[in-house]
Coordinates of C-alpha atoms in Angstrom, one line a residue:
M1 CA 89.7 98.8 101.2
T2 CA 93.3 98.4 101.0
A3 CA 96.0 96.5 102.8
T4 CA 96.6 97.9 106.5
D5 CA 99.7 99.3 107.8
R6 CA 100.1 96.1 109.8
S7 CA 99.7 94.0 106.6
T8 CA 102.2 96.1 105.0
A9 CA 104.9 96.0 107.5
L10 CA 104.1 91.9 107.6
I11 CA 104.5 91.6 104.0
N12 CA 107.5 93.8 103.7
A13 CA 109.5 91.7 106.7
A14 CA 108.4 88.5 104.7
A15 CA 109.9 89.8 101.6
Q16 CA 113.1 90.9 102.9
A17 CA 113.4 87.6 104.9
A18 CA 112.7 85.4 101.8
A19 CA 115.0 87.7 99.7
D20 CA 117.8 86.9 102.5
K21 CA 117.4 83.4 102.0
L22 CA 117.7 83.7 97.9
A23 CA 114.0 83.2 97.3
H24 CA 113.1 84.1 93.4
D25 CA 110.6 86.4 91.8
I26 CA 109.2 87.7 95.1
V27 CA 105.8 89.4 94.5
A28 CA 103.0 90.9 96.7
Y29 CA 99.5 91.4 96.0
D30 CA 96.9 93.6 98.0
V31 CA 93.9 91.2 97.8
S32 CA 91.8 93.2 100.7
D33 CA 89.2 94.3 98.0
V34 CA 88.4 90.5 96.6
L35 CA 89.2 88.4 99.9
A36 CA 87.4 89.0 103.3
I37 CA 89.8 86.4 105.1
T38 CA 93.2 88.4 104.3
D39 CA 94.8 91.8 103.1
A40 CA 97.8 90.5 100.9
F41 CA 99.5 87.4 99.6
L42 CA 103.3 87.2 99.1
L43 CA 104.7 84.5 96.4
A44 CA 108.1 83.6 96.4
S45 CA 109.9 80.5 94.8
A46 CA 113.0 78.7 95.2
P47 CA 114.6 75.8 92.8
N48 CA 114.6 72.9 95.7
D49 CA 112.7 71.5 98.5
R50 CA 115.3 72.3 101.1
Q51 CA 115.5 76.0 100.0
V52 CA 111.6 76.4 100.2
K53 CA 111.9 75.0 103.8
A54 CA 114.8 77.6 104.7
I55 CA 112.9 80.3 103.3
V56 CA 109.8 79.5 105.1
D57 CA 111.7 79.2 108.5
E58 CA 113.0 82.5 108.0
V59 CA 109.9 84.3 107.0
E60 CA 108.2 82.7 110.2
E61 CA 111.4 83.5 112.3
R62 CA 111.5 86.8 111.1
L63 CA 108.1 88.0 111.5
L64 CA 107.8 86.5 115.2
K65 CA 111.3 88.2 116.1
E66 CA 110.5 91.8 114.2
L67 CA 106.7 92.1 114.7
G68 CA 105.3 89.4 117.2
A69 CA 103.5 87.6 114.5
K70 CA 103.1 83.7 114.6
P71 CA 101.4 81.8 111.7
V72 CA 97.7 80.4 112.6
R73 CA 98.1 77.8 110.0
R74 CA 101.2 76.3 108.1
E75 CA 100.3 74.0 105.4
G76 CA 102.7 72.0 103.2
E77 CA 105.5 71.6 105.0
R78 CA 106.1 67.7 104.4
D79 CA 106.6 68.0 100.8
G80 CA 108.5 71.0 100.7
R81 CA 106.9 71.8 97.1
W82 CA 104.4 74.4 98.4
V83 CA 104.2 75.9 102.1
L84 CA 101.4 78.2 102.8
L85 CA 101.9 80.3 106.0
D86 CA 98.6 82.0 107.2
F87 CA 99.2 84.8 109.5
I88 CA 95.8 86.3 109.0
D89 CA 96.5 89.7 107.8
I90 CA 98.8 88.1 105.2
V91 CA 99.4 84.6 103.7
V92 CA 102.8 83.7 102.3
H93 CA 103.3 81.3 99.6
V94 CA 106.6 79.5 98.8
Q95 CA 106.8 77.5 96.2
H96 CA 109.2 75.2 94.2
S97 CA 109.9 77.0 91.0
E98 CA 108.2 74.1 89.0
E99 CA 104.8 74.6 91.1
R100 CA 105.0 78.2 90.6
V101 CA 105.0 78.1 86.9
F102 CA 102.6 75.2 87.0
Y103 CA 99.7 77.0 89.3
A104 CA 101.0 80.7 88.2
L105 CA 98.9 82.3 91.1
E106 CA 100.0 85.5 89.2
R107 CA 97.1 84.9 86.8
L108 CA 94.7 84.3 89.8
W109 CA 95.8 88.1 91.5
K110 CA 96.7 89.9 88.3
D111 CA 93.8 92.3 88.5
C112 CA 94.9 93.1 92.1
P113 CA 97.1 95.8 93.0
E114 CA 101.2 94.8 93.4
L115 CA 102.6 96.1 96.8
D116 CA 105.6 97.8 96.7
L117 CA 108.5 95.5 98.5
P118 CA 112.0 96.0 99.7
E119 CA 114.8 96.4 96.9
D120 CA 116.5 93.1 97.9
A121 CA 112.8 91.3 97.1
K122 CA 112.6 93.4 94.0
S123 CA 115.8 92.4 92.6
T124 CA 114.8 88.7 92.8
R125 CA 112.1 89.3 89.6
G126 CA 113.1 86.9 86.7
K127 CA 115.8 85.0 88.7
G128 CA 113.6 81.7 88.9
A129 CA 113.0 81.0 85.1
E130 CA 116.6 79.0 84.9
H131 CA 115.4 77.0 87.8
A132 CA 112.1 76.1 86.1
G133 CA 113.7 74.9 83.0
Q134 CA 112.7 78.4 81.1
A135 CA 116.1 80.0 80.7
D136 CA 114.9 80.4 76.8
G137 CA 113.7 84.1 77.6
E138 CA 110.0 83.2 78.2
G139 CA 110.4 81.8 81.4
S140 CA 108.9 84.4 83.9
Y141 CA 106.1 83.3 85.7
E142 CA 104.3 86.0 84.9
G143 CA 104.9 84.7 80.8
A144 CA 104.2 81.1 81.9
A145 CA 100.7 82.4 83.5
E146 CA 99.8 84.4 80.2
R147 CA 100.7 81.3 78.1
G148 CA 98.4 79.0 80.5
G149 CA 101.1 78.3 83.4
N150 CA 101.7 74.5 82.8
E151 CA 105.3 75.0 81.0
G152 CA 107.2 74.2 84.0
R153 CA 105.6 70.8 85.0
R154 CA 107.2 68.1 83.3

């Protein structure tokens, strides 16, 4: 099974919304073969709590306006470190850069196919490294996942 056309449309709109609010390292995975509860995950990050919240608000607003989709669940907004938006067809994770490195969700889903995203979203790859204190060239989230994922946590 692969992600549905609806899921792909939601992922692309969410990725563009996140990119428009300057999210970093936007990536999407088709998890439909391994999870029965959703088709795809979108991961994005930001260097501070306020920006995490702004990205979440923009994703939610854009999906409602463009595709009539409302999240059935929204978790983690109070702390602004890791907010999850569950749209049933997709789940959007917006994390503070340090949480992104620490939890390394890419490591969990690395065997799932990546979904193609809009160019604006693709261009965000690798931009979060300096915000996670990883500007030494090994700061990618993928690199942190390969090393165990704990490098950004102090």
